[in-house]
Amino acid sequence: MARHKTIPDEAVLDTILETLRETGPAGLTFARAAKACGLSPATLVQRYGDREALLEATLLRAWDRLDEETEAADRETPPTPAGAVAFLMRLMPAASAEEAATDGLLLLREDVRNPVLRSRGAVWGHRIADALGRRLSVEVEEGKRLGWQMASVWQGAHIWWAFTRERPAEEGIRGALEAWMERALDGGGGTVS
């Protein structure tokens, strides 16, 4: 008779994700993962197979969590241009800007290299652009264009903030988004809802 799982996969993978953020993908071993989650290395091998499958499962769990956060932010922020800024700031709060700009890039590298993870990232990008577009324009095609642009500004603002640190993260990232929005919507003839 097979034993029942005492720790659900979600809890195991959430714990391993925290370890992964500390060690980076190259530092993830079954021994470290086992120590973090309280299961034996053999149990982890039985559940996930090899190290690459464990890494992929952990990063897929991270995408699941980000999808949940994205859906909640989309539901709970106003469908206005100001809501677009609030939506993005909620997804990557200034308090996590340091982690996102440093440790997060190591995880992003894995996401881009792995076709399964890359596909999840592409789907999420479309979801972000759509959510932003609905807040920026009543015209669908214009909204898509503006949504992708704003998402790009958001990601760039995080990266450049990490290099320059001229202002606090909240001020720098929000400021970049608001400045882009002012030019794109007011100066660029965008139609706002």
PDB file of C-alpha atoms in Angstrom, residues 107-184:
ATOM      1  CA  LEU A 107      15.575  32.628 -11.434  1.00  0.00           C
ATOM      2  CA  LEU A 108      14.558  34.542 -14.546  1.00  0.00           C
ATOM      3  CA  ARG A 109      17.569  33.095 -16.352  1.00  0.00           C
ATOM      4  CA  GLU A 110      16.233  29.596 -15.643  1.00  0.00           C
ATOM      5  CA  ASP A 111      12.761  30.640 -16.821  1.00  0.00           C
ATOM      6  CA  VAL A 112      14.164  31.862 -20.140  1.00  0.00           C
ATOM      7  CA  ARG A 113      16.313  28.761 -20.712  1.00  0.00           C
ATOM      8  CA  ASN A 114      13.593  26.196 -20.018  1.00  0.00           C
ATOM      9  CA  PRO A 115      10.874  26.020 -22.725  1.00  0.00           C
ATOM     10  CA  VAL A 116       8.132  25.034 -20.249  1.00  0.00           C
ATOM     11  CA  LEU A 117       8.976  27.914 -17.923  1.00  0.00           C
ATOM     12  CA  ARG A 118       9.491  30.325 -20.818  1.00  0.00           C
ATOM     13  CA  SER A 119       5.987  29.497 -22.027  1.00  0.00           C
ATOM     14  CA  ARG A 120       4.565  30.311 -18.585  1.00  0.00           C
ATOM     15  CA  GLY A 121       6.399  33.635 -18.659  1.00  0.00           C
ATOM     16  CA  ALA A 122       4.999  34.459 -22.084  1.00  0.00           C
ATOM     17  CA  VAL A 123       1.450  33.722 -20.944  1.00  0.00           C
ATOM     18  CA  TRP A 124       1.975  35.896 -17.875  1.00  0.00           C
ATOM     19  CA  GLY A 125       3.352  38.716 -20.023  1.00  0.00           C
ATOM     20  CA  HIS A 126       0.213  38.669 -22.153  1.00  0.00           C
ATOM     21  CA  ARG A 127      -1.914  38.682 -18.990  1.00  0.00           C
ATOM     22  CA  ILE A 128      -0.021  41.708 -17.649  1.00  0.00           C
ATOM     23  CA  ALA A 129      -0.242  43.583 -20.953  1.00  0.00           C
ATOM     24  CA  ASP A 130      -3.978  42.855 -21.157  1.00  0.00           C
ATOM     25  CA  ALA A 131      -4.626  43.998 -17.579  1.00  0.00           C
ATOM     26  CA  LEU A 132      -2.672  47.196 -18.198  1.00  0.00           C
ATOM     27  CA  GLY A 133      -4.244  47.781 -21.594  1.00  0.00           C
ATOM     28  CA  ARG A 134      -7.755  47.625 -20.131  1.00  0.00           C
ATOM     29  CA  ARG A 135      -6.732  50.359 -17.710  1.00  0.00           C
ATOM     30  CA  LEU A 136      -5.047  52.547 -20.307  1.00  0.00           C
ATOM     31  CA  SER A 137      -7.378  52.557 -23.296  1.00  0.00           C
ATOM     32  CA  VAL A 138     -10.934  51.750 -24.319  1.00  0.00           C
ATOM     33  CA  GLU A 139      -9.607  50.604 -27.712  1.00  0.00           C
ATOM     34  CA  VAL A 140      -8.406  46.984 -27.579  1.00  0.00           C
ATOM     35  CA  GLU A 141      -5.459  47.256 -29.989  1.00  0.00           C
ATOM     36  CA  GLU A 142      -4.293  50.549 -28.510  1.00  0.00           C
ATOM     37  CA  GLY A 143      -4.591  48.990 -25.055  1.00  0.00           C
ATOM     38  CA  LYS A 144      -2.422  46.032 -26.067  1.00  0.00           C
ATOM     39  CA  ARG A 145       0.272  48.331 -27.420  1.00  0.00           C
ATOM     40  CA  LEU A 146       0.204  50.566 -24.352  1.00  0.00           C
ATOM     41  CA  GLY A 147       0.053  47.566 -22.014  1.00  0.00           C
ATOM     42  CA  TRP A 148       3.216  46.031 -23.476  1.00  0.00           C
ATOM     43  CA  GLN A 149       4.973  49.386 -23.376  1.00  0.00           C
ATOM     44  CA  MET A 150       4.059  50.005 -19.751  1.00  0.00           C
ATOM     45  CA  ALA A 151       5.118  46.489 -18.750  1.00  0.00           C
ATOM     46  CA  SER A 152       8.469  47.118 -20.432  1.00  0.00           C
ATOM     47  CA  VAL A 153       8.910  50.443 -18.651  1.00  0.00           C
ATOM     48  CA  TRP A 154       8.073  48.743 -15.357  1.00  0.00           C
ATOM     49  CA  GLN A 155      10.697  46.030 -15.825  1.00  0.00           C
ATOM     50  CA  GLY A 156      13.260  48.550 -17.033  1.00  0.00           C
ATOM     51  CA  ALA A 157      12.549  50.858 -14.100  1.00  0.00           C
ATOM     52  CA  HIS A 158      13.374  48.010 -11.715  1.00  0.00           C
ATOM     53  CA  ILE A 159      16.630  47.198 -13.453  1.00  0.00           C
ATOM     54  CA  TRP A 160      17.795  50.813 -13.707  1.00  0.00           C
ATOM     55  CA  TRP A 161      16.757  51.520 -10.125  1.00  0.00           C
ATOM     56  CA  ALA A 162      18.976  48.613  -9.049  1.00  0.00           C
ATOM     57  CA  PHE A 163      21.955  50.223 -10.761  1.00  0.00           C
ATOM     58  CA  THR A 164      21.429  53.864  -9.891  1.00  0.00           C
ATOM     59  CA  ARG A 165      19.559  53.881  -6.554  1.00  0.00           C
ATOM     60  CA  GLU A 166      19.221  57.633  -6.875  1.00  0.00           C
ATOM     61  CA  ARG A 167      15.883  57.558  -5.084  1.00  0.00           C
ATOM     62  CA  PRO A 168      14.046  55.042  -2.911  1.00  0.00           C
ATOM     63  CA  ALA A 169      12.640  52.157  -4.984  1.00  0.00           C
ATOM     64  CA  GLU A 170       8.995  53.169  -4.517  1.00  0.00           C
ATOM     65  CA  GLU A 171       9.677  56.709  -5.671  1.00  0.00           C
ATOM     66  CA  GLY A 172      11.944  55.761  -8.571  1.00  0.00           C
ATOM     67  CA  ILE A 173       9.811  52.973 -10.030  1.00  0.00           C
ATOM     68  CA  ARG A 174       6.479  54.731  -9.523  1.00  0.00           C
ATOM     69  CA  GLY A 175       8.003  57.940 -10.907  1.00  0.00           C
ATOM     70  CA  ALA A 176       9.187  56.174 -14.071  1.00  0.00           C
ATOM     71  CA  LEU A 177       5.738  54.638 -14.611  1.00  0.00           C
ATOM     72  CA  GLU A 178       3.904  57.898 -14.051  1.00  0.00           C
ATOM     73  CA  ALA A 179       6.278  59.845 -16.303  1.00  0.00           C
ATOM     74  CA  TRP A 180       5.833  57.279 -19.085  1.00  0.00           C
ATOM     75  CA  MET A 181       2.077  57.320 -18.640  1.00  0.00           C
ATOM     76  CA  GLU A 182       1.930  61.101 -18.821  1.00  0.00           C
ATOM     77  CA  ARG A 183       3.830  61.110 -22.118  1.00  0.00           C
ATOM     78  CA  ALA A 184       2.094  58.047 -23.594  1.00  0.00           C
TER      79      ALA A 184
END
